[in-house]
Tab-separated table of C-alpha atoms and ligand atoms in Angstrom:
chain	number	residue	atom	x	y	z
R	1	MET	CA	-6.940	4.862	21.321
R	2	GLU	CA	-2.715	5.810	21.796
R	3	ARG	CA	-3.561	6.757	18.259
R	4	VAL	CA	-6.155	9.415	19.119
R	5	ALA	CA	-3.175	10.109	21.937
R	6	ARG	CA	-0.908	11.659	19.680
R	7	ILE	CA	-2.729	12.861	17.418
R	8	ARG	CA	-3.649	14.317	20.802
R	9	GLU	CA	-0.168	16.242	21.612
R	10	ARG	CA	0.147	17.587	17.461
R	11	LEU	CA	-2.996	19.628	17.802
R	12	GLN	CA	-1.639	21.325	21.210
R	13	ALA	CA	1.538	21.418	20.205
R	14	GLU	CA	0.349	23.374	17.537
R	15	GLY	CA	-2.002	25.476	19.110
R	16	ALA	CA	-4.813	24.546	17.884
R	17	ASP	CA	-9.010	23.032	18.734
R	18	VAL	CA	-9.356	19.867	16.311
R	19	PHE	CA	-8.618	18.209	13.592
R	20	LEU	CA	-10.397	16.576	10.995
R	21	ILE	CA	-9.945	13.537	9.136
R	22	SER	CA	-10.732	12.886	5.683
R	23	ASN	CA	-9.314	10.570	4.437
R	24	PRO	CA	-10.667	7.092	4.695
R	25	VAL	CA	-7.783	4.856	4.988
R	26	ASN	CA	-6.565	7.796	7.647
R	27	ARG	CA	-10.269	7.321	9.573
R	28	ARG	CA	-10.325	3.469	9.531
R	29	TYR	CA	-6.526	3.506	10.998
R	30	ILE	CA	-7.505	6.506	13.518
R	31	THR	CA	-11.435	4.487	13.930
R	32	GLY	CA	-11.639	1.283	12.747
R	33	PHE	CA	-14.890	2.649	10.889
R	34	THR	CA	-14.650	0.598	7.490
R	35	GLY	CA	-17.552	2.094	6.259
R	36	SER	CA	-17.008	3.940	3.289
R	37	ALA	CA	-18.205	7.908	4.214
R	38	GLY	CA	-18.040	10.094	7.090
R	39	LEU	CA	-15.456	12.986	9.240
R	40	VAL	CA	-13.705	12.344	12.180
R	41	TRP	CA	-13.269	14.965	14.648
R	42	ILE	CA	-10.179	15.035	17.076
R	43	SER	CA	-10.071	17.601	19.346
R	44	GLY	CA	-9.172	17.897	23.085
R	45	ALA	CA	-12.346	17.007	25.351
R	46	LYS	CA	-13.781	14.929	22.326
R	47	GLN	CA	-13.939	12.078	19.900
R	48	ALA	CA	-16.414	11.646	17.482
R	49	ILE	CA	-17.389	9.989	14.159
R	50	LEU	CA	-20.197	11.808	12.126
R	51	THR	CA	-21.796	9.522	9.946
R	52	ASP	CA	-25.303	9.680	7.809
R	53	PHE	CA	-27.770	7.087	8.456
R	54	ARG	CA	-26.563	3.933	6.597
R	55	TYR	CA	-23.735	3.203	8.943
R	56	VAL	CA	-25.432	4.160	12.217
R	57	GLU	CA	-24.815	0.267	13.610
R	58	GLN	CA	-21.720	-0.175	11.968
R	59	VAL	CA	-20.416	2.375	13.687
R	60	LYS	CA	-21.843	1.273	17.104
R	61	ALA	CA	-19.905	-2.472	16.079
R	62	GLU	CA	-17.085	-1.358	14.538
R	63	CYS	CA	-15.906	1.844	17.037
R	64	PRO	CA	-16.362	1.257	20.473
R	65	GLY	CA	-15.108	4.749	22.856
R	66	TRP	CA	-15.785	6.716	19.222
R	67	GLU	CA	-19.000	9.468	19.812
R	68	LEU	CA	-21.460	8.342	16.872
R	69	ILE	CA	-22.648	11.872	15.584
R	70	ARG	CA	-25.307	11.314	12.951
R	71	ILE	CA	-25.542	14.172	10.331
R	72	GLU	CA	-28.416	15.494	7.733
R	73	SER	CA	-25.490	17.620	6.482
R	74	TYR	CA	-22.225	17.345	7.190
R	75	SER	CA	-22.024	22.088	7.036
R	76	ASP	CA	-24.165	22.068	9.639
R	77	THR	CA	-22.907	19.572	11.860
R	78	LEU	CA	-19.687	21.272	11.857
R	79	ASP	CA	-21.285	24.534	12.572
R	80	GLU	CA	-23.075	22.787	16.114
R	81	LEU	CA	-19.675	21.531	17.401
R	82	ILE	CA	-17.287	24.656	15.650
R	83	LYS	CA	-19.999	26.565	18.186
R	84	GLU	CA	-20.076	23.898	20.543
R	85	GLU	CA	-17.019	24.031	20.916
R	86	GLY	CA	-15.658	27.506	20.308
R	87	VAL	CA	-12.911	26.167	18.011
R	88	ARG	CA	-10.957	29.454	17.355
R	89	THR	CA	-8.173	27.194	15.184
R	90	LEU	CA	-9.462	23.631	12.849
R	91	LEU	CA	-6.958	21.629	10.922
R	92	PHE	CA	-8.047	19.680	8.039
R	93	GLU	CA	-6.339	17.092	5.506
R	94	GLU	CA	-4.935	19.054	2.532
R	95	GLU	CA	-4.248	16.597	0.595
R	96	HIS	CA	-7.786	15.245	1.147
R	97	VAL	CA	-10.450	17.833	0.631
R	98	THR	CA	-11.551	19.702	-2.294
R	99	VAL	CA	-11.264	23.231	-3.057
R	100	LYS	CA	-14.536	23.904	-3.627
R	101	GLN	CA	-15.329	21.751	0.105
R	102	LEU	CA	-12.877	24.269	0.742
R	103	LYS	CA	-14.435	26.838	-0.164
R	104	GLU	CA	-18.189	26.651	1.092
R	105	TRP	CA	-16.449	25.262	5.398
R	106	GLN	CA	-14.576	29.639	4.020
R	107	GLU	CA	-18.316	31.400	3.771
R	108	ARG	CA	-19.875	29.188	6.555
R	109	PHE	CA	-16.973	29.148	9.381
R	110	SER	CA	-15.818	32.639	8.990
R	111	SER	CA	-14.628	32.582	12.235
R	112	VAL	CA	-12.467	29.695	12.029
R	113	ASP	CA	-8.875	29.402	11.532
R	114	LEU	CA	-9.220	26.845	8.991
R	115	GLN	CA	-5.865	25.149	8.135
R	116	GLY	CA	-3.580	21.989	5.778
R	117	THR	CA	-1.912	19.960	7.545
R	118	SER	CA	0.101	16.665	5.690
R	119	GLY	CA	1.020	13.253	6.468
R	120	TRP	CA	-0.483	13.468	10.769
R	121	VAL	CA	-2.266	9.870	10.665
R	122	GLU	CA	0.145	8.638	7.568
R	123	GLU	CA	3.330	8.909	9.574
R	124	LEU	CA	1.642	7.232	12.105
R	125	ARG	CA	0.932	4.004	9.777
R	126	MET	CA	4.286	4.090	8.594
R	127	CYS	CA	5.198	1.242	11.825
R	128	LYS	CA	2.742	-1.407	11.552
R	129	ALA	CA	1.643	-2.596	15.014
R	130	GLU	CA	1.989	-6.214	15.852
R	131	ASN	CA	-1.754	-7.264	14.763
R	132	GLU	CA	-1.356	-5.295	11.707
R	133	ILE	CA	1.306	-7.422	10.552
R	134	GLU	CA	-0.237	-10.802	11.225
R	135	HIS	CA	-3.144	-9.603	8.692
R	136	ILE	CA	-0.132	-8.621	6.593
R	137	ARG	CA	1.995	-12.620	7.286
R	138	ARG	CA	-1.194	-13.363	5.954
R	139	ALA	CA	-1.759	-11.933	2.638
R	140	ALA	CA	1.010	-12.512	1.694
R	141	GLN	CA	1.395	-15.446	2.619
R	142	ILE	CA	-2.425	-16.189	0.612
R	143	GLY	CA	0.035	-14.394	-2.271
R	144	ASP	CA	2.770	-17.850	-2.176
R	145	GLU	CA	-0.316	-20.346	-2.377
R	146	ALA	CA	-2.218	-18.781	-4.548
R	147	PHE	CA	1.092	-18.794	-7.473
R	148	ALA	CA	2.232	-22.742	-6.246
R	149	GLU	CA	-0.988	-23.636	-6.997
R	150	LEU	CA	-1.185	-21.639	-10.193
R	151	LEU	CA	2.598	-22.489	-11.388
R	152	PRO	CA	2.179	-25.903	-12.282
R	153	ARG	CA	-0.384	-24.549	-14.746
R	154	ILE	CA	1.665	-22.383	-16.436
R	155	LYS	CA	2.099	-23.125	-19.779
R	156	SER	CA	2.547	-22.114	-23.558
R	157	GLY	CA	-0.755	-20.975	-24.965
R	158	LEU	CA	-2.787	-19.403	-22.199
R	159	THR	CA	-3.354	-15.790	-22.501
R	160	GLU	CA	-2.330	-13.464	-19.690
R	161	ARG	CA	-5.705	-12.730	-19.102
R	162	GLU	CA	-6.171	-15.895	-17.719
R	163	ILE	CA	-3.430	-16.251	-15.514
R	164	ALA	CA	-3.966	-13.361	-14.295
R	165	LEU	CA	-7.846	-14.205	-13.910
R	166	GLU	CA	-6.757	-17.618	-12.060
R	167	LEU	CA	-4.449	-15.620	-9.678
R	168	GLU	CA	-7.563	-13.105	-8.351
R	169	PHE	CA	-9.787	-16.617	-7.997
R	170	LEU	CA	-7.452	-18.326	-6.329
R	171	MET	CA	-5.909	-15.385	-3.669
R	172	ARG	CA	-10.101	-15.454	-3.333
R	173	LYS	CA	-10.919	-18.897	-2.347
R	174	LYS	CA	-7.882	-18.162	-0.083
R	175	GLY	CA	-9.685	-15.600	2.382
R	176	ALA	CA	-8.330	-12.549	0.300
R	177	SER	CA	-11.570	-10.084	0.573
R	178	ALA	CA	-10.527	-7.833	-2.521
R	179	MET	CA	-7.086	-7.662	-4.448
R	180	SER	CA	-4.123	-5.738	-3.822
R	181	PHE	CA	-4.242	-3.908	-7.339
R	182	ALA	CA	-5.712	-5.773	-10.300
R	183	PRO	CA	-2.808	-8.585	-11.253
R	184	ILE	CA	0.039	-7.773	-12.985
R	185	VAL	CA	0.812	-10.600	-15.988
R	186	ALA	CA	2.832	-9.815	-18.092
R	187	SER	CA	4.382	-11.753	-21.420
R	188	GLY	CA	7.537	-11.229	-23.819
R	189	PRO	CA	7.940	-7.318	-24.601
R	190	GLN	CA	4.985	-6.514	-22.723
R	191	SER	CA	7.385	-8.002	-19.939
R	192	ALA	CA	9.384	-4.201	-20.287
R	193	LEU	CA	7.291	-1.896	-19.113
R	194	PRO	CA	6.991	-2.270	-15.460
R	195	HIS	CA	3.267	-1.780	-15.166
R	196	ALA	CA	1.792	-3.227	-18.225
R	197	ARG	CA	-2.123	-4.876	-18.452
R	198	PRO	CA	-2.568	-8.985	-18.645
R	199	GLY	CA	-4.674	-9.063	-22.113
R	200	GLU	CA	-5.158	-10.976	-25.208
R	201	ARG	CA	-1.139	-12.120	-25.894
R	202	ILE	CA	-0.324	-15.743	-25.806
R	203	LEU	CA	2.866	-17.342	-23.687
R	204	THR	CA	4.683	-18.372	-26.415
R	205	TYR	CA	8.765	-20.240	-25.844
R	206	GLY	CA	11.115	-16.766	-25.386
R	207	ASP	CA	9.151	-14.707	-23.149
R	208	PHE	CA	9.317	-14.002	-19.502
R	209	VAL	CA	6.231	-13.440	-17.930
R	210	VAL	CA	6.370	-10.877	-15.100
R	211	MET	CA	3.815	-11.908	-12.616
R	212	ASP	CA	3.020	-8.973	-10.255
R	213	PHE	CA	-0.032	-9.460	-7.390
R	214	GLY	CA	-0.637	-9.389	-4.136
R	215	CYS	CA	-4.035	-8.968	-1.636
R	216	VAL	CA	-6.223	-7.831	1.326
R	217	VAL	CA	-6.651	-9.058	4.316
R	218	ASN	CA	-8.249	-7.519	6.785
R	219	GLY	CA	-7.707	-4.597	5.240
R	220	TYR	CA	-4.057	-4.967	4.930
R	221	CYS	CA	-2.180	-5.301	1.240
R	222	SER	CA	0.601	-8.220	0.004
R	223	ASP	CA	2.515	-7.471	-2.374
R	224	MET	CA	4.983	-9.933	-4.600
R	225	THR	CA	6.646	-9.993	-7.498
R	226	ARG	CA	7.667	-13.313	-9.799
R	227	THR	CA	9.201	-13.336	-13.505
R	228	ILE	CA	9.370	-16.802	-15.168
R	229	VAL	CA	10.564	-18.302	-19.082
R	230	ILE	CA	9.051	-20.150	-20.963
R	231	GLY	CA	11.017	-22.622	-22.773
R	232	GLU	CA	14.625	-23.001	-22.451
R	233	PRO	CA	16.133	-19.313	-21.461
R	234	GLU	CA	18.962	-17.932	-23.638
R	235	GLU	CA	22.308	-16.371	-22.708
R	236	GLN	CA	20.000	-12.402	-22.686
R	237	HIS	CA	17.586	-14.095	-19.869
R	238	LEU	CA	19.975	-15.755	-17.407
R	239	VAL	CA	22.457	-12.352	-16.990
R	240	ILE	CA	19.246	-9.873	-17.108
R	241	TYR	CA	17.678	-12.624	-14.975
R	242	ASP	CA	20.342	-13.783	-11.748
R	243	LEU	CA	21.049	-9.725	-12.347
R	244	VAL	CA	17.953	-8.689	-10.822
R	245	LEU	CA	18.560	-11.761	-8.627
R	246	LYS	CA	21.416	-10.694	-6.783
R	247	ALA	CA	19.808	-7.184	-6.762
R	248	GLN	CA	16.968	-8.177	-4.618
R	249	LEU	CA	19.123	-11.187	-2.348
R	250	GLU	CA	22.403	-7.635	-1.403
R	251	ALA	CA	18.930	-4.967	-1.294
R	252	LEU	CA	16.999	-7.372	1.227
R	253	SER	CA	19.935	-8.212	3.437
R	254	ALA	CA	20.774	-5.175	3.744
R	255	VAL	CA	17.355	-3.906	5.568
R	256	ALA	CA	17.463	-2.787	9.198
R	257	PRO	CA	16.557	-0.270	11.306
R	258	GLY	CA	18.517	3.271	11.033
R	259	LYS	CA	19.403	2.075	7.624
R	260	THR	CA	17.633	4.666	4.568
R	261	GLY	CA	15.977	3.799	1.993
R	262	ALA	CA	17.588	5.862	-0.398
R	263	GLU	CA	20.336	3.516	1.282
R	264	VAL	CA	18.768	-0.334	0.359
R	265	ASP	CA	17.475	1.336	-3.086
R	266	ALA	CA	21.345	2.033	-4.225
R	267	ILE	CA	23.229	-0.957	-3.161
R	268	ALA	CA	20.868	-2.806	-5.379
R	269	ARG	CA	21.353	-0.123	-7.865
R	270	GLU	CA	24.859	-0.263	-8.443
R	271	ILE	CA	24.412	-4.063	-8.726
R	272	ILE	CA	21.999	-3.476	-11.325
R	273	SER	CA	24.185	-0.088	-13.108
R	274	ALA	CA	27.992	-2.721	-13.169
R	275	GLY	CA	26.314	-5.325	-14.720
R	276	GLY	CA	25.485	-2.887	-17.585
R	277	TYR	CA	21.967	-2.277	-17.331
R	278	GLY	CA	21.683	0.774	-15.281
R	279	GLU	CA	19.812	2.630	-18.065
R	280	CYS	CA	17.233	-0.488	-17.941
R	281	PHE	CA	15.784	0.167	-14.022
R	282	GLY	CA	13.997	3.281	-13.655
R	283	HIS	CA	11.855	3.480	-10.807
R	284	GLY	CA	11.945	3.419	-6.847
R	285	LEU	CA	13.577	0.514	-5.648
R	286	GLY	CA	10.824	-0.219	-3.404
R	287	HIS	CA	7.516	1.360	-1.077
R	288	SER	CA	5.860	1.243	2.052
R	289	VAL	CA	2.245	-1.705	2.064
R	290	GLY	CA	-0.347	-1.703	5.640
R	291	LEU	CA	-4.013	-0.392	4.408
R	292	GLU	CA	-2.845	0.937	0.821
R	293	ILE	CA	-0.758	-0.605	-1.809
R	294	HIS	CA	1.471	3.067	-2.114
R	295	GLU	CA	2.380	3.901	1.502
R	296	SER	CA	5.246	5.844	2.625
R	297	PRO	CA	8.773	5.094	2.901
R	298	ARG	CA	9.536	4.351	-0.053
R	299	LEU	CA	13.039	3.165	-0.772
R	300	SER	CA	14.190	5.134	-2.959
R	301	LYS	CA	17.298	7.732	-4.066
R	302	ILE	CA	14.591	11.044	-2.552
R	303	ASP	CA	14.086	9.118	0.351
R	304	ASN	CA	16.026	9.466	3.668
R	305	THR	CA	13.832	8.615	6.012
R	306	VAL	CA	15.040	6.514	8.542
R	307	LEU	CA	14.205	3.039	8.868
R	308	GLN	CA	12.076	1.746	11.629
R	309	PRO	CA	10.905	-1.380	13.101
R	310	GLY	CA	7.299	-2.070	12.104
R	311	MET	CA	7.884	-0.638	9.299
R	312	VAL	CA	6.919	-3.396	6.440
R	313	VAL	CA	8.531	-3.005	2.527
R	314	THR	CA	8.766	-4.173	-1.154
R	315	VAL	CA	12.157	-4.626	-2.567
R	316	GLU	CA	12.097	-5.233	-6.509
R	317	PRO	CA	14.294	-4.409	-8.311
R	318	GLY	CA	13.856	-4.578	-12.285
R	319	ILE	CA	15.223	-4.762	-15.514
R	320	TYR	CA	13.229	-4.197	-18.819
R	321	VAL	CA	14.841	-3.772	-22.212
R	322	PRO	CA	12.284	-2.651	-24.926
R	323	GLY	CA	11.295	-5.159	-27.701
R	324	PHE	CA	12.735	-8.320	-25.317
R	325	GLY	CA	11.522	-8.508	-21.845
R	326	GLY	CA	11.467	-8.042	-18.342
R	327	VAL	CA	12.703	-9.289	-15.237
R	328	ARG	CA	11.310	-7.411	-11.265
R	329	ILE	CA	11.452	-9.737	-8.563
R	330	GLU	CA	9.679	-8.474	-5.567
R	331	ASP	CA	8.942	-9.132	-1.465
R	332	LEU	CA	7.618	-8.118	1.113
R	333	VAL	CA	9.798	-7.132	4.108
R	334	VAL	CA	9.308	-5.970	7.749
R	335	VAL	CA	11.670	-4.406	9.441
R	336	THR	CA	12.500	-5.403	13.562
R	337	GLU	CA	14.294	-4.372	16.432
R	338	ASP	CA	17.838	-6.468	14.935
R	339	GLY	CA	17.104	-6.946	11.457
R	340	HIS	CA	14.450	-7.767	9.112
R	341	GLU	CA	11.540	-10.965	8.435
R	342	VAL	CA	11.484	-11.755	4.616
R	343	LEU	CA	7.715	-12.636	4.353
R	344	THR	CA	7.307	-13.611	1.543
R	345	SER	CA	8.527	-17.828	1.045
R	346	THR	CA	7.809	-18.360	-2.804
R	347	PHE	CA	11.432	-19.388	-4.138
R	348	LYS	CA	12.609	-17.353	-6.421
R	349	GLU	CA	15.499	-19.796	-9.056
R	350	LEU	CA	14.271	-19.141	-12.136
R	351	TYR	CA	11.527	-21.103	-12.918
R	352	VAL	CA	11.483	-22.539	-16.737
R	353	VAL	CA	8.208	-23.637	-17.931
R	354	GLU	CA	9.043	-26.931	-20.375
Y	401	MN	MN1	5.213	-3.507	-4.912
């Protein structure tokens, strides 16, 4: 209940009575409830989950220590709670309440000061506890194992879609409950699009093939990317690949508590720029990963958050040359007390499909 205590401290500091959670991911993080509908009410005196008939038994099983309030109408229940607790100031998550919802609350609870907040739970989520890291570690391991099984089967003549399907199948078979996102398999000129969708393109000699994928274990995501080449690489393949790999290794080794995301990003960016491909690396170096695939802080030019132990981030520089192809290499890494631990264990030397 450490997480609720942190919310209550903040409520007190703000002089507010209630914090209302409507983001499903934050709801899960704070209460353990994995269902798809509900509100969380945290006041000084009460911590309750408001949900409907469908989730009553699930809340009882998943959320010891939480009061369950079964609703017929959320607004009616909120009205009752506001009166019961004499609420004057209610804080809500402004990124997860619609304009329509807010208008309804403002009309109905006209005596209450309704204030939007941003990032309260997301900030708590930034540093992962050991059990959260354990789930991410397992998800990363499944990604490694799936890739190791897939790799010897990749050959020219297969389509991107067939490879993506196989990756998904292997990860599910090894225990993943879902994909972190639909796997990206991008070949040849398509690999120059950082977030290409796998299509019917057939793998051909001379192609780079970028594979970016991850899976979910107990709600927690993993993320990794490897790039291979079909047939003997040419000079440009080798130059680009080596540059991305060098940038990735240098940036990865710099990940440590006390560094900022911008500092780690700059290490990779300088290497790629010095190699003459600065214009071809147009995205940030990485992002945090947890219950969601993209979390804060980011490793990017514009994020000055100081890295702390327990943060889990990706390091994924890339070079994308329109018409030719692209390379991205991505590992998942935990910031530790004295540096970092890399969760992705797949090799990074250029793999050539004969
Ligand atoms: Mn990523």
